[in-house]
Coordinates of C-alpha atoms and ligand atoms in Angstrom, one line a residue:
Chain A
M1360 CA 0.0 0.0 0.0
S1361 CA 1.5 3.3 -1.1
I1362 CA 2.0 5.7 1.8
L1363 CA 3.9 8.4 0.0
S1364 CA 3.0 9.4 -3.5
M1365 CA 3.8 12.2 -5.9
T1366 CA 1.8 12.6 -9.1
N1367 CA 2.7 14.7 -12.1
I1368 CA 4.9 17.0 -10.1
C1369 CA 6.5 19.9 -12.1
K1370 CA 9.1 22.3 -10.9
S1371 CA 11.1 24.9 -12.8
F1372 CA 13.6 27.6 -11.8
G1373 CA 13.1 30.4 -14.2
D1374 CA 12.9 28.7 -17.6
K1375 CA 15.0 25.8 -16.4
V1376 CA 12.7 22.8 -16.1
I1377 CA 13.9 20.4 -13.4
L1378 CA 10.9 18.1 -12.8
S1379 CA 8.3 17.5 -15.5
N1380 CA 5.4 15.3 -14.5
L1381 CA 7.4 13.3 -12.0
S1382 CA 5.4 10.5 -10.4
L1383 CA 6.6 8.3 -7.5
S1384 CA 4.9 5.9 -5.2
V1385 CA 6.6 4.5 -2.1
N1386 CA 5.2 1.7 0.1
E1387 CA 5.0 1.7 3.8
G1388 CA 8.1 0.4 5.5
E1389 CA 10.2 0.0 2.4
T1390 CA 13.5 1.6 1.6
F1391 CA 13.3 3.2 -1.8
V1392 CA 16.4 4.4 -3.5
I1393 CA 16.3 7.1 -6.2
L1394 CA 19.4 6.8 -8.4
G1395 CA 20.3 9.5 -10.8
P1396 CA 23.1 11.6 -12.3
S1397 CA 24.2 14.7 -10.4
G1398 CA 22.0 17.8 -11.0
C1399 CA 19.0 15.8 -12.3
G1400 CA 16.8 17.2 -9.5
K1401 CA 17.0 14.5 -6.8
S1402 CA 17.4 17.0 -4.0
V1403 CA 14.6 19.1 -5.4
T1404 CA 12.4 16.1 -5.3
L1405 CA 13.2 15.5 -1.6
R1406 CA 12.7 19.2 -0.8
I1407 CA 9.2 19.0 -2.3
L1408 CA 8.4 15.8 -0.3
T1409 CA 9.5 17.4 2.9
G1410 CA 7.6 20.6 2.4
L1411 CA 10.8 22.7 2.2
M1412 CA 9.9 23.7 -1.4
Q1413 CA 6.6 24.0 -3.3
A1414 CA 6.0 22.3 -6.5
D1415 CA 4.7 24.4 -9.4
S1416 CA 2.0 21.8 -10.0
G1417 CA 1.1 18.2 -9.3
T1418 CA -0.1 16.3 -6.2
L1419 CA 1.7 15.2 -3.1
S1420 CA -0.1 12.8 -0.9
I1421 CA 1.2 11.4 2.3
D1422 CA -0.7 8.7 4.3
G1423 CA -3.4 8.9 1.6
K1424 CA -4.0 12.6 2.3
N1425 CA -3.6 15.2 -0.4
M1426 CA -1.2 17.8 1.1
A1427 CA -2.8 20.6 -0.8
E1428 CA -6.1 20.0 1.0
L1429 CA -4.7 20.2 4.5
S1430 CA -4.6 23.2 6.7
K1431 CA -1.3 24.7 7.7
S1432 CA -1.3 23.1 11.1
Q1433 CA -2.4 19.7 9.7
K1434 CA 0.5 19.9 7.2
S1435 CA 3.0 20.7 9.9
V1436 CA 1.9 17.6 11.9
V1437 CA 2.6 15.5 8.8
F1438 CA 6.0 17.2 8.1
R1439 CA 6.9 16.7 11.8
S1440 CA 6.7 13.0 11.2
M1441 CA 9.7 13.3 8.9
G1442 CA 13.4 13.1 9.5
M1443 CA 16.1 14.0 7.1
L1444 CA 19.8 13.4 6.8
F1445 CA 21.2 16.2 4.7
Q1446 CA 24.0 15.9 2.1
N1447 CA 26.6 17.5 4.3
A1448 CA 24.8 16.6 7.5
A1449 CA 23.8 20.3 8.1
L1450 CA 24.7 20.1 11.8
F1451 CA 24.1 23.4 13.6
D1452 CA 27.7 24.5 13.9
S1453 CA 27.0 26.8 16.9
M1454 CA 25.8 23.9 19.0
S1455 CA 27.4 20.8 20.5
V1456 CA 26.7 17.3 19.2
Y1457 CA 24.4 16.9 22.3
E1458 CA 22.4 20.0 21.5
N1459 CA 22.2 19.0 17.8
V1460 CA 20.6 15.6 18.6
A1461 CA 18.4 17.2 21.3
Y1462 CA 17.1 19.9 19.0
G1463 CA 14.0 18.1 17.6
L1464 CA 13.1 16.8 21.0
R1465 CA 13.3 20.3 22.5
Q1466 CA 10.9 21.5 19.7
I1467 CA 8.3 19.0 20.8
G1468 CA 8.6 20.6 24.2
T1469 CA 7.2 17.8 26.4
F1470 CA 10.3 16.1 27.5
K1471 CA 12.1 16.5 30.7
E1472 CA 15.9 17.2 30.6
N1473 CA 16.8 13.7 31.9
E1474 CA 14.6 12.1 29.2
I1475 CA 16.2 14.2 26.6
R1476 CA 19.6 13.2 27.9
D1477 CA 18.8 9.5 27.8
T1478 CA 17.3 9.8 24.3
V1479 CA 20.3 11.7 22.9
L1480 CA 22.8 9.2 24.3
K1481 CA 20.8 6.2 23.1
N1482 CA 20.5 7.6 19.6
L1483 CA 24.2 8.4 19.5
S1484 CA 25.0 4.9 20.5
M1485 CA 22.6 3.5 17.9
V1486 CA 24.7 5.2 15.2
G1487 CA 27.9 3.9 16.9
L1488 CA 29.0 7.0 18.7
T1489 CA 29.8 7.3 22.4
S1490 CA 31.3 10.0 24.5
I1491 CA 31.4 12.6 21.8
E1492 CA 28.3 14.5 22.9
N1493 CA 30.3 17.5 24.1
L1494 CA 32.3 18.0 20.9
M1495 CA 31.4 20.7 18.4
P1496 CA 30.6 19.7 14.8
S1497 CA 33.8 21.3 13.6
E1498 CA 35.7 18.8 15.6
L1499 CA 34.2 15.8 13.8
S1500 CA 35.2 14.0 10.6
G1501 CA 32.9 13.7 7.6
G1502 CA 31.7 10.3 8.5
M1503 CA 31.1 11.2 12.2
K1504 CA 29.1 14.3 11.1
K1505 CA 26.8 12.1 9.0
R1506 CA 26.3 9.8 12.0
V1507 CA 25.4 12.7 14.2
G1508 CA 23.1 14.0 11.5
L1509 CA 21.5 10.5 11.4
A1510 CA 21.1 10.4 15.2
R1511 CA 19.5 13.9 15.1
A1512 CA 17.2 12.7 12.3
I1513 CA 16.0 9.6 14.1
A1514 CA 15.8 11.0 17.6
T1515 CA 12.2 11.9 17.3
R1516 CA 11.4 8.5 15.8
P1517 CA 10.0 9.9 12.5
R1518 CA 7.8 7.6 10.4
F1519 CA 9.6 8.8 7.3
I1520 CA 13.3 9.2 6.9
F1521 CA 14.9 10.8 3.9
Y1522 CA 18.6 10.5 3.1
D1523 CA 20.2 12.9 0.7
E1524 CA 23.4 11.3 -0.7
P1525 CA 24.3 9.6 2.6
T1526 CA 27.6 8.2 1.3
T1527 CA 28.8 11.0 -1.0
G1528 CA 32.2 12.4 0.1
L1529 CA 33.1 9.4 2.3
D1530 CA 35.8 6.8 1.6
P1531 CA 34.5 3.3 0.5
I1532 CA 34.9 1.9 3.9
R1533 CA 33.0 4.7 5.7
A1534 CA 30.4 4.6 3.0
T1535 CA 29.7 0.9 3.5
E1536 CA 29.5 1.6 7.3
I1537 CA 26.8 4.2 6.7
D1538 CA 25.0 1.8 4.4
L1539 CA 25.0 -0.9 7.0
L1540 CA 23.8 1.7 9.6
I1541 CA 20.9 2.7 7.3
R1542 CA 19.9 -0.9 6.9
K1543 CA 20.2 -1.5 10.6
L1544 CA 18.1 1.5 11.5
Q1545 CA 15.5 0.5 8.9
N1546 CA 15.2 -2.9 10.6
E1547 CA 15.0 -1.5 14.1
L1548 CA 12.8 1.5 13.4
G1549 CA 10.6 0.2 10.6
A1550 CA 10.3 3.7 9.1
T1551 CA 9.6 4.3 5.4
A1552 CA 12.7 5.6 3.8
I1553 CA 13.8 7.3 0.6
V1554 CA 17.5 7.4 -0.1
I1555 CA 18.8 9.5 -3.0
T1556 CA 22.2 8.8 -4.3
H1557 CA 24.4 8.2 -7.3
D1558 CA 26.3 5.5 -5.5
L1559 CA 25.5 2.2 -7.0
K1560 CA 27.0 0.1 -4.2
S1561 CA 25.0 2.0 -1.7
A1562 CA 21.8 1.4 -3.6
L1563 CA 22.6 -2.3 -3.7
H1564 CA 23.2 -2.3 0.0
V1565 CA 20.1 -0.5 1.3
A1566 CA 17.4 -0.6 -1.3
D1567 CA 14.2 -2.7 -1.4
R1568 CA 13.3 -0.9 -4.7
V1569 CA 15.2 1.4 -7.0
G1570 CA 14.0 4.1 -9.3
L1571 CA 16.1 5.9 -11.9
H1572 CA 15.7 9.6 -12.1
Y1573 CA 16.5 11.4 -15.3
G1574 CA 14.9 13.8 -17.8
G1575 CA 12.8 15.3 -15.0
Q1576 CA 11.1 12.1 -14.1
I1577 CA 11.6 8.8 -12.2
Q1578 CA 11.6 6.7 -15.2
T1579 CA 12.0 3.1 -14.3
V1580 CA 11.3 1.5 -11.0
A1581 CA 12.2 -2.1 -10.1
N1582 CA 13.1 -4.4 -7.2
T1583 CA 16.8 -4.1 -6.4
N1584 CA 17.8 -7.4 -7.9
D1585 CA 15.8 -6.8 -11.1
F1586 CA 17.2 -3.3 -11.4
F1587 CA 20.8 -4.4 -11.4
K1588 CA 20.1 -7.1 -13.9
S1589 CA 17.8 -5.0 -16.1
S1590 CA 18.5 -4.6 -19.8
D1591 CA 16.7 -1.3 -20.0
P1592 CA 19.0 1.0 -22.0
A1593 CA 18.9 3.9 -19.5
I1594 CA 19.6 1.6 -16.5
R1595 CA 22.4 -0.1 -18.4
Q1596 CA 23.9 3.3 -19.4
F1597 CA 23.8 4.5 -15.8
L1598 CA 25.2 1.2 -14.3
D1599 CA 28.0 1.0 -16.9
G1600 CA 28.8 4.8 -16.6
N1601 CA 28.4 5.2 -20.4
P1602 CA 28.4 8.8 -21.5
I1603 CA 26.3 8.0 -24.6
G1604 CA 22.7 6.8 -24.2
P1605 CA 19.2 8.0 -23.3
I1606 CA 20.4 9.9 -20.2
T1607 CA 21.7 13.2 -21.3
A1608 CA 23.0 16.2 -19.3
Chain B
M1312 CA 11.3 42.2 4.5
T1313 CA 8.2 44.0 5.9
L1314 CA 6.7 40.5 6.0
L1315 CA 9.7 39.2 7.9
G1316 CA 9.2 42.0 10.5
L1317 CA 5.6 41.2 10.8
E1318 CA 6.2 37.5 11.1
S1319 CA 8.8 38.1 13.8
F1320 CA 6.4 40.3 15.7
I1321 CA 3.6 37.8 15.5
W1322 CA 5.8 35.0 16.7
G1323 CA 7.0 37.3 19.5
L1324 CA 3.4 37.9 20.7
R1325 CA 2.3 34.3 20.3
S1326 CA 5.0 32.3 21.9
G1327 CA 7.3 34.5 23.9
I1328 CA 10.9 34.4 23.3
K1329 CA 13.6 32.0 24.1
I1330 CA 15.7 33.5 26.8
P1331 CA 19.0 31.7 26.0
N1332 CA 18.9 32.8 22.4
L1333 CA 18.2 36.3 23.4
G1334 CA 20.9 36.3 26.0
R1335 CA 23.5 35.2 23.5
C1336 CA 22.5 37.9 21.0
L1337 CA 22.4 40.6 23.7
L1338 CA 25.9 39.7 24.7
S1339 CA 27.3 39.8 21.1
V1340 CA 25.4 43.0 20.3
G1341 CA 26.2 44.9 23.5
V1342 CA 29.4 43.9 25.2
Q1343 CA 31.4 43.2 22.1
S1344 CA 30.6 46.6 20.6
L1345 CA 31.8 48.6 23.6
P1346 CA 35.5 49.0 22.5
I1347 CA 34.7 50.3 19.1
V1348 CA 31.9 52.5 20.2
S1349 CA 34.2 54.0 22.9
F1350 CA 36.8 54.7 20.3
T1351 CA 34.5 56.2 17.7
A1352 CA 32.5 58.3 20.2
L1353 CA 35.6 59.7 21.9
F1354 CA 37.2 60.9 18.7
T1355 CA 33.9 62.2 17.3
G1356 CA 33.5 64.3 20.5
M1357 CA 37.1 65.5 20.2
V1358 CA 36.9 66.5 16.5
L1359 CA 33.6 68.3 17.1
V1360 CA 35.3 70.7 19.5
V1361 CA 38.3 71.0 17.2
Q1362 CA 35.9 72.2 14.4
V1363 CA 33.7 74.5 16.4
G1364 CA 35.9 75.4 19.3
N1365 CA 38.2 78.0 17.8
Q1366 CA 35.5 79.6 15.7
F1367 CA 33.2 80.0 18.7
M1368 CA 36.0 81.4 20.8
N1369 CA 36.7 84.0 18.2
L1370 CA 33.0 84.9 18.0
G1371 CA 32.9 85.2 21.7
A1372 CA 30.6 82.2 22.0
E1373 CA 32.7 80.2 24.4
N1374 CA 29.7 79.8 26.6
I1375 CA 27.8 77.6 24.2
I1376 CA 30.5 75.1 23.2
G1377 CA 29.4 72.5 25.7
G1378 CA 25.8 72.8 24.6
V1379 CA 26.6 72.5 20.9
V1380 CA 28.7 69.3 21.6
G1381 CA 25.9 67.9 23.7
L1382 CA 23.2 68.6 21.2
S1383 CA 25.1 67.2 18.2
L1384 CA 26.0 64.1 20.1
T1385 CA 22.6 63.3 21.7
R1386 CA 20.5 64.2 18.7
E1387 CA 22.5 63.0 15.7
M1388 CA 26.1 61.9 16.2
S1389 CA 25.7 59.2 18.8
P1390 CA 22.7 57.4 17.2
L1391 CA 24.5 57.5 13.9
I1392 CA 27.8 56.3 15.3
V1393 CA 26.2 53.5 17.1
A1394 CA 24.1 52.5 14.1
F1395 CA 27.1 52.5 11.8
V1396 CA 29.2 50.5 14.2
L1397 CA 26.3 48.1 14.7
S1398 CA 25.9 47.7 10.9
A1399 CA 29.5 46.9 10.4
R1400 CA 30.1 44.9 13.5
I1401 CA 26.8 43.1 14.1
G1402 CA 24.6 43.5 11.1
S1403 CA 27.2 42.1 8.7
S1404 CA 27.9 39.1 10.9
M1405 CA 24.2 38.4 11.2
A1406 CA 23.9 38.3 7.4
A1407 CA 27.0 36.1 7.1
E1408 CA 26.1 33.7 9.9
I1409 CA 22.5 33.2 8.8
G1410 CA 23.6 33.2 5.1
T1411 CA 26.1 30.4 5.9
M1412 CA 23.4 28.5 7.8
K1413 CA 21.2 28.9 4.7
V1414 CA 23.7 27.6 2.2
T1415 CA 24.8 24.7 4.4
E1416 CA 21.1 23.7 4.8
Q1417 CA 21.0 24.4 8.5
I1418 CA 17.9 26.5 8.1
D1419 CA 16.3 23.6 6.2
A1420 CA 17.3 21.3 9.0
M1421 CA 15.7 23.6 11.6
Q1422 CA 12.5 23.5 9.7
I1423 CA 12.5 19.7 9.3
L1424 CA 13.1 19.4 13.0
G1425 CA 10.0 21.4 13.7
A1426 CA 11.5 24.8 14.5
N1427 CA 10.6 28.1 13.0
P1428 CA 13.8 29.9 11.8
V1429 CA 12.1 33.3 12.2
R1430 CA 11.3 32.7 15.8
E1431 CA 14.7 31.0 16.5
L1432 CA 17.0 33.3 14.6
V1433 CA 15.4 36.6 13.6
L1434 CA 13.3 37.5 16.6
P1435 CA 16.0 37.4 19.3
R1436 CA 18.3 39.4 17.0
I1437 CA 15.8 42.1 16.5
L1438 CA 15.1 42.4 20.2
A1439 CA 18.7 42.3 21.1
C1440 CA 19.5 45.2 18.6
M1441 CA 16.5 47.2 19.7
I1442 CA 17.3 46.9 23.4
F1443 CA 21.0 47.5 23.1
T1444 CA 21.3 50.3 20.6
P1445 CA 19.8 52.9 23.1
L1446 CA 22.1 51.7 25.8
L1447 CA 25.1 52.0 23.6
V1448 CA 23.9 55.5 22.6
I1449 CA 23.8 56.6 26.3
Y1450 CA 27.3 55.3 26.7
S1451 CA 28.4 56.9 23.4
N1452 CA 26.9 60.3 24.6
A1453 CA 29.0 60.1 27.8
V1454 CA 32.2 59.2 26.1
G1455 CA 31.7 61.7 23.3
I1456 CA 31.0 64.5 25.7
F1457 CA 34.1 63.5 27.7
G1458 CA 36.2 63.7 24.5
G1459 CA 34.8 67.1 23.7
Y1460 CA 35.4 68.3 27.2
I1461 CA 39.1 67.3 27.1
V1462 CA 39.7 69.2 23.9
A1463 CA 37.6 72.2 24.9
V1464 CA 39.3 72.6 28.3
Y1465 CA 42.8 71.5 27.8
Q1466 CA 43.5 72.5 24.2
I1467 CA 41.2 75.5 23.5
G1468 CA 41.0 76.8 27.0
V1469 CA 37.3 76.8 27.6
N1470 CA 36.3 77.4 31.2
P1471 CA 35.3 73.9 32.5
E1472 CA 32.3 75.3 34.5
L1473 CA 31.0 77.2 31.4
F1474 CA 31.3 73.9 29.4
F1475 CA 29.0 72.1 31.8
Q1476 CA 26.7 75.0 32.4
S1477 CA 25.9 75.3 28.7
L1478 CA 25.7 71.5 28.4
T1479 CA 23.0 71.3 31.0
Q1480 CA 21.2 74.4 29.9
M1481 CA 21.0 73.6 26.2
V1482 CA 20.4 69.9 26.2
A1483 CA 16.9 69.1 27.2
P1484 CA 15.5 65.7 28.1
H1485 CA 13.7 65.4 24.7
D1486 CA 17.0 65.8 22.9
F1487 CA 18.3 62.9 24.8
W1488 CA 15.2 60.8 24.3
S1489 CA 14.8 61.5 20.6
G1490 CA 18.3 60.1 20.1
L1491 CA 17.5 56.9 22.1
I1492 CA 14.2 56.3 20.3
K1493 CA 15.5 56.7 16.8
S1494 CA 18.5 54.5 17.7
S1495 CA 16.2 51.8 18.6
G1496 CA 14.6 52.1 15.2
F1497 CA 18.1 51.9 13.7
G1498 CA 18.7 48.7 15.7
F1499 CA 15.6 47.3 14.2
L1500 CA 16.7 48.2 10.7
V1501 CA 20.1 46.6 11.2
A1502 CA 18.7 43.4 12.5
I1503 CA 15.9 42.9 10.0
I1504 CA 18.1 43.7 7.0
G1505 CA 20.9 41.4 8.3
C1506 CA 18.5 38.6 8.9
H1507 CA 16.6 39.1 5.7
K1508 CA 19.7 39.2 3.5
G1509 CA 21.0 36.1 5.4
L1510 CA 17.8 34.1 4.8
Q1511 CA 17.8 35.1 1.1
T1512 CA 21.4 33.9 0.5
Q1513 CA 21.9 31.5 -2.4
G1514 CA 25.0 29.9 -3.9
G1515 CA 27.7 28.9 -1.5
A1516 CA 30.5 31.0 -0.1
K1517 CA 30.3 33.6 -2.8
G1518 CA 26.6 34.1 -2.1
V1519 CA 27.4 34.6 1.6
G1520 CA 29.9 37.3 0.6
T1521 CA 27.4 39.1 -1.6
A1522 CA 24.7 38.9 1.0
T1523 CA 27.0 40.4 3.6
T1524 CA 28.2 43.3 1.5
E1525 CA 24.7 44.1 0.2
S1526 CA 23.3 44.0 3.7
V1527 CA 25.8 46.6 5.0
V1528 CA 25.2 48.9 2.1
L1529 CA 21.4 48.6 2.6
M1530 CA 21.7 49.2 6.3
I1531 CA 23.8 52.3 6.0
T1532 CA 21.6 53.9 3.3
S1533 CA 18.4 53.0 5.1
I1534 CA 19.8 54.4 8.4
L1535 CA 20.7 57.7 6.8
V1536 CA 17.4 58.1 4.9
S1537 CA 15.3 57.2 7.9
N1538 CA 17.4 59.4 10.1
Y1539 CA 16.5 62.4 7.9
F1540 CA 12.8 61.7 8.2
F1541 CA 13.1 61.1 11.9
S1542 CA 14.8 64.4 12.4
L1543 CA 12.1 66.1 10.4
A1544 CA 9.5 64.5 12.6
F1545 CA 11.4 65.5 15.7
F1546 CA 11.5 69.1 14.7
A1547 CA 7.8 69.1 13.8
W1548 CA 7.2 67.7 17.3
M1549 CA 9.3 70.4 18.9
K1550 CA 7.5 73.1 17.0
W1551 CA 4.1 71.6 17.9
N1552 CA 5.1 71.7 21.5
G1553 CA 6.3 75.3 21.3
Y1554 CA 10.0 74.8 21.8
F1555 CA 10.8 77.3 19.1
Ligands
ADP648 N1 16.7 27.1 -5.2 C1 17.1 26.9 -6.4 N2 17.1 27.9 -7.3 C2 17.5 27.7 -8.6 N3 17.9 26.5 -9.1 C3 18.0 25.5 -8.3 C4 17.6 25.6 -6.9 N4 17.7 24.4 -6.3 C5 18.2 23.5 -7.3 N5 18.3 24.2 -8.4 C6 18.8 23.6 -9.7 O1 18.1 22.4 -9.9 C7 18.9 21.4 -10.5 C8 18.8 20.1 -9.7 O2 19.4 20.3 -8.4 P1 19.5 19.1 -7.4 O3 18.1 18.6 -7.1 O4 20.2 19.7 -6.2 O5 20.3 18.0 -8.1 P2 20.8 16.6 -7.5 O6 20.1 15.6 -8.3 O7 22.3 16.5 -7.8 O8 20.4 16.6 -6.1 C9 20.3 22.0 -10.5 O9 20.6 22.4 -11.8 C10 20.3 23.2 -9.6 O10 21.1 24.2 -10.1
MG649 MG1 21.6 16.7 -4.4

């Protein structure tokens, strides 16, 4: 049953068309990977899904509810059930690791300080980090930043988690660690997840289903195994890294 | 930008304001601006007397030098000095800090985590600037008058008692208050422009640089233009109340 769906979404910046009639449907509890070349509009798609950006036209429905028909406060309830790991983690650099992870909990406003403390430490240990809560983001390596960003995203136990290029900029070993972490969190938390990436190995590690994003749409969707064995020319071009084919810049 | 002001105001009314955020902003606006305000005010007071002192002595107007210094400082110079210092020192860093948060997606992260950036970032900065500018202006008045006094008495040879006599006779409470009130308005302008330019930032480090520069230019021009109209209004008010 589809819990998140986009239908005929269009988005342009000036006369530059980024998304044209993009449609996407994600099932409850699955991890859906959107693969696509850099600059094709993957981040824009996520921004529209999370309410950070408005589509020019098209329908976004979450939990079977058309977002355009909800009131502002109903919308904010839906958007509050989302967590996101940003491409460069987007940690608040004026706050300690602890305060970063506590941030979403504090916004909810009903937790006592000792509950916040327990939750922060528990989530940090879920992403494999201990005794770093007093460090500042500038003192962390790229991989650690992503982990802290992940701990911050999951601290409020969102029903939807979005990952924007979780492995980009990491060495292959750290990248695999993050993939395994995503997989582990998916198993433990059971959230519905969308991962956008251009990292094939990462897709193979974490995806239940994969869609290929190019030409302003998510063109082909398949189960992970079928995707990597597909003979679809666009998929083959992307998997083989061939500059010539249906995917153009 | 008007919208941003309105939104901050509404948030302020609706939900109160986070004290730690405000505290941090107050500290950075107030305490860290003291040295540069001292320096600028001192030399402005001194140069005022260098300019008018000798002329007034020659005209036999020694007895109004203190008053002229006091009036120029309280009504115009101090509010402008503080506003310019604030633009350069605080306003630009607001634009840069919020702009950096924007291009590194920290503002987006705030929103996803359920926070309202206007309430978290803009409102405390506006309040801090509006509260602290008048205090800095009071301080700048004192330092500027001290500077003027030093030059008047020790360099030009004005009688110290005459200096203070004319100061207290010529500077009325409303002169002092008008400076404080408009400086609070300047504080508002600095904060709202800094935050607005910050939130509008696009395109990486270069964008942050552009936003910072643009914000300071806009602050200084809008301070000068609004100062003109404020002074017009002040004189209309004085006339209305029969001061001259
Ligand atoms: N706020 C914006 N204003 C103008 N252009 C934008 C904006 N956000 C993204 N773009 C453009 O949209 C295109 C897709 O961007 P993005 O979704 O970030 O790509 P990616 O697939 O690599 O994540 C890029 O060409 C980018 O320049
Ligand atoms: Mg991207």
